[in-house]
CSV table of C-alpha atoms in Angstrom, one decimal:
chain,number,residue,atom,x,y,z
A,21,UNK,CA,92.5,-10.4,-39.0
A,22,UNK,CA,94.6,-9.0,-35.7
A,23,UNK,CA,92.2,-8.7,-32.6
A,24,UNK,CA,93.3,-7.7,-29.5
A,25,UNK,CA,94.0,-9.3,-25.7
A,26,UNK,CA,95.6,-8.9,-22.5
A,27,UNK,CA,99.0,-10.3,-22.7
A,28,UNK,CA,98.9,-10.3,-18.9
A,29,UNK,CA,96.7,-11.7,-16.2
A,30,UNK,CA,95.8,-8.4,-14.3
A,31,UNK,CA,98.0,-7.7,-11.1
A,32,UNK,CA,96.8,-6.4,-8.2
A,33,UNK,CA,98.8,-4.8,-5.2
A,34,UNK,CA,98.7,-5.5,-1.3
A,35,UNK,CA,97.8,-3.0,0.9
A,36,UNK,CA,99.5,0.4,1.1
A,37,UNK,CA,98.6,2.6,3.9
A,38,UNK,CA,99.9,6.6,3.8
A,39,UNK,CA,100.5,8.2,7.2
A,40,UNK,CA,102.6,11.4,6.9
A,41,UNK,CA,102.3,14.0,4.4
A,42,UNK,CA,104.6,14.2,2.3
A,43,UNK,CA,105.2,9.7,2.7
A,44,UNK,CA,106.9,8.6,0.1
A,45,UNK,CA,105.1,4.8,-0.8
A,46,UNK,CA,106.6,2.2,-3.3
A,47,UNK,CA,104.0,0.2,-4.5
A,48,UNK,CA,105.4,-3.0,-7.2
A,49,UNK,CA,102.9,-5.1,-8.9
A,50,UNK,CA,104.5,-8.6,-10.6
A,51,UNK,CA,102.0,-9.6,-13.8
A,52,UNK,CA,102.0,-13.4,-15.0
A,53,UNK,CA,101.4,-13.4,-18.9
A,54,UNK,CA,98.3,-14.1,-19.5
A,55,UNK,CA,97.2,-18.4,-20.5
A,56,UNK,CA,94.2,-17.6,-21.3
A,57,UNK,CA,93.7,-18.7,-25.3
A,58,UNK,CA,90.9,-15.9,-27.5
A,59,UNK,CA,87.7,-17.0,-27.7
A,60,UNK,CA,87.3,-19.3,-29.9
A,61,UNK,CA,83.6,-19.0,-32.4
A,62,UNK,CA,83.3,-17.6,-36.0
A,63,UNK,CA,81.2,-14.0,-36.0
A,64,UNK,CA,78.8,-13.5,-38.5
A,65,UNK,CA,78.6,-9.0,-39.3
A,66,UNK,CA,76.2,-7.0,-41.2
A,67,UNK,CA,74.3,-4.1,-41.7
A,68,UNK,CA,70.4,-4.3,-42.2
A,69,UNK,CA,69.4,-1.3,-44.3
A,70,UNK,CA,66.1,-0.3,-46.7
A,71,UNK,CA,65.5,0.0,-50.5
A,72,UNK,CA,65.8,3.5,-49.8
A,73,UNK,CA,69.5,2.7,-48.2
A,74,UNK,CA,68.5,4.0,-44.7
A,75,UNK,CA,69.7,2.0,-41.5
A,76,UNK,CA,67.1,-0.4,-40.1
A,77,UNK,CA,67.4,0.0,-36.3
A,78,UNK,CA,66.0,-3.0,-34.1
A,79,UNK,CA,65.7,-5.2,-37.3
A,80,UNK,CA,66.1,-9.2,-35.7
A,81,UNK,CA,68.3,-11.5,-37.6
A,82,UNK,CA,68.2,-15.2,-36.7
A,83,UNK,CA,71.3,-17.8,-36.9
A,84,UNK,CA,69.7,-20.8,-37.8
A,85,UNK,CA,70.5,-24.4,-38.5
A,86,UNK,CA,70.3,-26.6,-41.4
A,87,UNK,CA,66.9,-28.0,-39.7
A,88,UNK,CA,66.3,-24.0,-39.4
A,89,UNK,CA,66.4,-24.0,-36.3
A,90,UNK,CA,66.6,-20.9,-34.2
A,91,UNK,CA,70.0,-21.2,-33.0
A,92,UNK,CA,70.8,-16.9,-31.8
A,93,UNK,CA,69.8,-13.8,-33.0
A,94,UNK,CA,70.3,-10.2,-32.2
A,95,UNK,CA,69.0,-7.0,-33.0
A,96,UNK,CA,70.4,-4.0,-35.1
A,97,UNK,CA,71.7,-1.0,-33.5
A,98,UNK,CA,70.5,2.9,-35.0
A,99,UNK,CA,73.5,2.7,-37.8
A,100,UNK,CA,71.1,-1.1,-38.6
A,101,UNK,CA,74.6,-3.0,-37.4
A,102,UNK,CA,74.8,-6.3,-35.9
A,103,UNK,CA,77.3,-9.0,-35.1
A,104,UNK,CA,76.5,-12.6,-33.9
A,105,UNK,CA,79.8,-14.4,-31.7
A,106,UNK,CA,80.4,-17.1,-31.2
A,107,UNK,CA,79.0,-19.5,-34.0
A,108,UNK,CA,80.6,-22.6,-34.4
A,109,UNK,CA,82.2,-23.8,-37.1
A,110,UNK,CA,82.3,-25.9,-39.4
A,111,UNK,CA,78.9,-26.0,-40.0
A,112,UNK,CA,75.3,-25.3,-42.1
A,113,UNK,CA,73.6,-22.6,-41.6
A,114,UNK,CA,70.8,-19.7,-43.0
A,115,UNK,CA,70.7,-16.2,-42.0
A,116,UNK,CA,67.5,-14.7,-41.6
A,117,UNK,CA,66.8,-10.7,-41.0
A,118,UNK,CA,62.7,-9.1,-40.8
A,119,UNK,CA,61.8,-6.2,-39.6
A,120,UNK,CA,58.6,-4.4,-38.7
A,121,UNK,CA,56.8,-3.5,-42.4
A,122,UNK,CA,59.2,-5.2,-45.1
A,123,UNK,CA,59.5,-8.8,-46.7
A,124,UNK,CA,61.4,-11.0,-44.4
A,125,UNK,CA,64.6,-11.9,-46.1
A,126,UNK,CA,67.4,-14.8,-45.2
A,127,UNK,CA,70.0,-16.3,-47.0
A,128,UNK,CA,71.1,-19.5,-48.6
A,129,UNK,CA,72.8,-21.8,-46.2
A,130,UNK,CA,76.6,-21.8,-46.2
A,131,UNK,CA,79.6,-23.2,-43.9
A,132,UNK,CA,81.2,-20.9,-41.5
A,133,UNK,CA,84.8,-21.6,-40.8
A,134,UNK,CA,86.3,-22.5,-37.2
A,135,UNK,CA,87.4,-18.0,-36.0
A,136,UNK,CA,86.0,-16.9,-39.2
A,137,UNK,CA,85.0,-12.9,-39.6
A,138,UNK,CA,81.6,-13.2,-42.4
A,139,UNK,CA,80.5,-10.0,-43.4
A,140,UNK,CA,76.8,-10.3,-44.1
A,141,UNK,CA,74.4,-7.5,-45.2
A,142,UNK,CA,70.9,-7.1,-46.0
A,143,UNK,CA,68.3,-4.8,-47.8
A,144,UNK,CA,65.0,-5.6,-46.6
A,145,UNK,CA,61.8,-3.9,-49.3
A,146,UNK,CA,58.5,-2.9,-47.8
A,147,UNK,CA,55.7,-5.5,-47.5
A,148,UNK,CA,53.1,-4.7,-49.7
A,149,UNK,CA,50.4,-6.2,-47.9
A,150,UNK,CA,51.3,-4.2,-45.1
A,151,UNK,CA,49.6,-1.0,-46.9
A,152,UNK,CA,46.1,-3.2,-47.3
A,153,UNK,CA,43.5,-4.8,-44.8
A,154,UNK,CA,40.8,-7.1,-45.1
A,155,UNK,CA,37.3,-8.2,-44.3
A,156,UNK,CA,35.5,-10.7,-42.7
A,157,UNK,CA,32.2,-11.6,-40.7
A,158,UNK,CA,29.1,-14.4,-41.1
A,159,UNK,CA,26.1,-14.3,-42.0
A,160,UNK,CA,22.9,-15.7,-39.8
A,161,UNK,CA,19.2,-15.8,-39.9
A,162,UNK,CA,18.1,-13.3,-37.5
A,163,UNK,CA,15.8,-15.1,-35.3
A,164,UNK,CA,17.2,-18.4,-34.8
A,165,UNK,CA,21.4,-17.6,-35.6
A,166,UNK,CA,21.3,-20.4,-37.9
A,167,UNK,CA,24.5,-19.6,-40.7
A,168,UNK,CA,22.8,-19.0,-44.2
A,169,UNK,CA,25.8,-21.1,-46.1
A,170,UNK,CA,26.2,-20.4,-50.0
A,171,UNK,CA,25.1,-16.4,-49.9
A,172,UNK,CA,26.6,-14.2,-52.0
A,173,UNK,CA,28.3,-11.7,-51.0
A,174,UNK,CA,29.1,-7.8,-53.5
A,175,UNK,CA,31.9,-5.9,-51.9
A,176,UNK,CA,31.5,-1.9,-53.9
A,177,UNK,CA,34.0,0.4,-53.5
A,178,UNK,CA,32.6,4.1,-52.7
A,179,UNK,CA,34.5,6.0,-55.4
A,180,UNK,CA,33.3,9.6,-55.8
A,181,UNK,CA,29.9,8.0,-53.7
A,182,UNK,CA,30.2,5.8,-57.1
A,183,UNK,CA,29.5,1.6,-56.0
A,184,UNK,CA,31.6,0.1,-58.0
A,185,UNK,CA,31.6,-3.8,-57.7
A,186,UNK,CA,35.4,-5.0,-56.6
A,187,UNK,CA,34.7,-8.8,-55.8
A,188,UNK,CA,32.1,-11.3,-54.9
A,189,UNK,CA,32.5,-14.2,-52.7
A,190,UNK,CA,30.4,-16.7,-50.7
A,191,UNK,CA,29.7,-17.9,-47.4
A,192,UNK,CA,30.6,-21.4,-46.6
A,193,UNK,CA,29.3,-23.4,-44.3
A,194,UNK,CA,29.1,-21.7,-41.3
A,195,UNK,CA,28.4,-18.6,-42.9
A,196,UNK,CA,31.8,-16.7,-42.6
A,197,UNK,CA,32.9,-14.5,-45.8
A,198,UNK,CA,36.5,-13.0,-46.5
A,199,UNK,CA,37.9,-10.2,-48.4
A,200,UNK,CA,42.2,-10.5,-48.1
A,201,UNK,CA,44.2,-7.7,-50.1
A,202,UNK,CA,41.7,-4.4,-49.6
A,203,UNK,CA,43.0,-0.9,-50.2
A,204,UNK,CA,42.3,1.1,-47.0
A,205,UNK,CA,38.4,3.0,-47.7
A,206,UNK,CA,34.7,2.9,-47.4
A,207,UNK,CA,32.8,0.4,-48.6
A,208,UNK,CA,29.5,-0.5,-49.7
A,209,UNK,CA,29.4,-4.9,-48.9
A,210,UNK,CA,25.6,-6.4,-50.2
A,211,UNK,CA,24.2,-9.8,-48.5
A,212,UNK,CA,22.1,-11.7,-51.0
A,213,UNK,CA,20.1,-15.1,-49.5
A,214,UNK,CA,17.6,-17.0,-50.9
A,215,UNK,CA,14.7,-16.7,-48.9
A,216,UNK,CA,15.9,-13.7,-47.4
A,217,UNK,CA,15.5,-9.5,-47.2
A,218,UNK,CA,18.6,-8.4,-49.1
A,219,UNK,CA,20.5,-6.2,-46.8
A,220,UNK,CA,23.7,-3.3,-47.2
A,221,UNK,CA,26.4,-2.5,-45.3
A,222,UNK,CA,28.8,0.9,-45.2
A,223,UNK,CA,32.1,-0.2,-43.7
A,224,UNK,CA,35.5,1.1,-43.0
A,225,UNK,CA,38.8,-1.0,-43.5
A,226,UNK,CA,42.2,0.3,-42.8
A,227,UNK,CA,46.0,-0.6,-43.7
A,228,UNK,CA,47.2,-4.2,-42.0
A,229,UNK,CA,43.2,-4.3,-40.2
A,230,UNK,CA,40.7,-6.7,-39.8
A,231,UNK,CA,37.8,-4.9,-40.2
A,232,UNK,CA,35.2,-7.3,-39.4
A,233,UNK,CA,31.0,-7.4,-40.0
A,234,UNK,CA,28.6,-9.6,-38.8
A,235,UNK,CA,24.9,-9.5,-40.2
A,236,UNK,CA,21.6,-11.1,-40.0
A,237,UNK,CA,19.3,-11.5,-42.8
A,238,UNK,CA,15.3,-11.6,-41.9
A,239,UNK,CA,13.1,-13.5,-43.6
A,240,UNK,CA,11.6,-12.4,-47.0
A,241,UNK,CA,7.5,-12.6,-46.3
A,242,UNK,CA,6.7,-12.4,-50.1
A,243,UNK,CA,9.2,-14.7,-51.1
A,244,UNK,CA,7.8,-17.8,-53.9
A,245,UNK,CA,9.6,-20.0,-52.5
A,246,UNK,CA,10.6,-21.9,-56.1
A,247,UNK,CA,13.0,-24.5,-55.9
A,248,UNK,CA,15.6,-25.4,-58.5
A,249,UNK,CA,17.7,-28.2,-58.7
A,250,UNK,CA,19.5,-30.9,-61.6
A,251,UNK,CA,22.1,-32.8,-61.6
A,252,UNK,CA,26.2,-32.2,-63.1
A,253,UNK,CA,27.0,-34.7,-64.9
A,254,UNK,CA,30.3,-34.9,-68.2
A,255,UNK,CA,30.6,-36.0,-71.7
A,256,UNK,CA,30.1,-39.4,-70.7
A,257,UNK,CA,26.7,-38.7,-68.7
A,258,UNK,CA,29.2,-39.8,-65.5
A,259,UNK,CA,27.4,-37.3,-62.2
A,260,UNK,CA,30.1,-35.0,-60.9
A,261,UNK,CA,30.4,-34.5,-57.0
A,262,UNK,CA,31.5,-31.6,-55.2
A,263,UNK,CA,31.0,-29.2,-58.6
A,264,UNK,CA,30.5,-26.0,-58.2
A,265,UNK,CA,26.9,-24.6,-59.0
A,266,UNK,CA,26.1,-20.8,-59.0
A,267,UNK,CA,22.2,-19.7,-59.9
A,268,UNK,CA,22.1,-16.4,-61.7
A,269,UNK,CA,18.5,-14.4,-62.1
A,270,UNK,CA,18.3,-13.3,-65.7
A,271,UNK,CA,17.4,-9.6,-65.6
A,272,UNK,CA,15.1,-7.7,-68.3
A,273,UNK,CA,18.3,-7.1,-70.4
A,274,UNK,CA,19.8,-10.8,-70.1
A,275,UNK,CA,21.8,-9.2,-67.6
A,276,UNK,CA,23.1,-12.2,-65.5
A,277,UNK,CA,22.8,-11.4,-61.3
A,278,UNK,CA,24.3,-14.2,-59.1
A,279,UNK,CA,22.1,-15.0,-56.3
A,280,UNK,CA,23.2,-18.2,-55.3
A,281,UNK,CA,26.0,-20.9,-54.5
A,282,UNK,CA,25.9,-24.3,-53.4
A,283,UNK,CA,28.0,-27.6,-54.2
A,284,UNK,CA,26.9,-30.8,-55.4
A,285,UNK,CA,26.4,-33.9,-53.9
A,286,UNK,CA,28.3,-37.2,-53.9
A,287,UNK,CA,25.6,-38.2,-56.2
A,288,UNK,CA,25.9,-34.8,-58.7
A,289,UNK,CA,22.6,-33.3,-57.2
A,290,UNK,CA,21.8,-29.3,-56.1
A,291,UNK,CA,19.1,-27.7,-54.8
A,292,UNK,CA,18.7,-24.2,-54.8
A,293,UNK,CA,15.4,-23.3,-52.4
A,294,UNK,CA,13.4,-20.3,-51.7
A,295,UNK,CA,13.7,-19.6,-55.5
A,296,UNK,CA,11.4,-16.0,-56.3
A,297,UNK,CA,9.8,-16.0,-59.1
A,298,UNK,CA,12.1,-14.9,-61.9
A,299,UNK,CA,13.6,-16.5,-65.0
A,300,UNK,CA,16.9,-18.6,-63.9
A,301,UNK,CA,20.0,-20.4,-65.2
A,302,UNK,CA,22.9,-22.2,-63.7
A,303,UNK,CA,26.7,-22.0,-64.4
A,304,UNK,CA,28.9,-25.1,-63.2
A,305,UNK,CA,32.8,-26.1,-63.0
A,306,UNK,CA,35.0,-27.8,-60.6
A,307,UNK,CA,38.7,-27.3,-60.4
A,308,UNK,CA,41.1,-30.0,-59.5
A,309,UNK,CA,45.4,-29.9,-58.9
A,310,UNK,CA,48.0,-30.9,-61.8
A,311,UNK,CA,51.2,-31.2,-61.7
A,312,UNK,CA,53.6,-28.6,-64.0
A,313,UNK,CA,56.8,-30.7,-64.6
A,314,UNK,CA,59.8,-28.1,-65.0
A,315,UNK,CA,61.2,-27.2,-68.0
């Protein structure tokens, strides 16, 4: 590659004054050979486009060292072009590109030589989650504001005004819950907690936003305050701590309706309180981490 540089240092004449009409003056300038050397360092340039081949203006490109610490960064111009200069040669780097609404893209580690000019282009694809939203909230008791743990939170879509169950979760020890990766639209959320009057609320979800909903439940004066408890064991009668236990109500058609969630104690014991009259069963399981070897 060839680059253009000044052969001589910039020269300048002495000052001269023209005092008369038609005066002829002479200004000589002696130029000295330039002793400046071309910039030492490598450069990386390229173009950032989207999946349709359109240039991405304002995309950010970061140059990172082998420990993924940022060395330099720049942004693309209107044509999606970028350039990073004065890069130390014979060093390992990684280049990362990101733009609004796109998934991050990065190169494999590479080495660039001193004075080398490397071209690296990127194609950034749409972030699929950018069109999705989320719902976050909490459930409390309306008088004391105490969190209601282990409550059932059900999410229904309102397609053609017909509620359709699409997700279900449980409140944690702080009464909090979350639904992630929710498509934009209107939803109906129902809240059920033993000993409390169930309630529901309509919420709107927008793309790339978190919709918040905080609900307080009132005590059910008609609750029978029943108690369901037991011990979860394995096939060797060993008590299982930290097992998930879900209480289901059995309806007249033997359908199962989840009504409460809890975990076993260190002794494998679980308890549900404020259980209304009815027929119930519990289901239990426990997850574990496993290591999958490469084939």
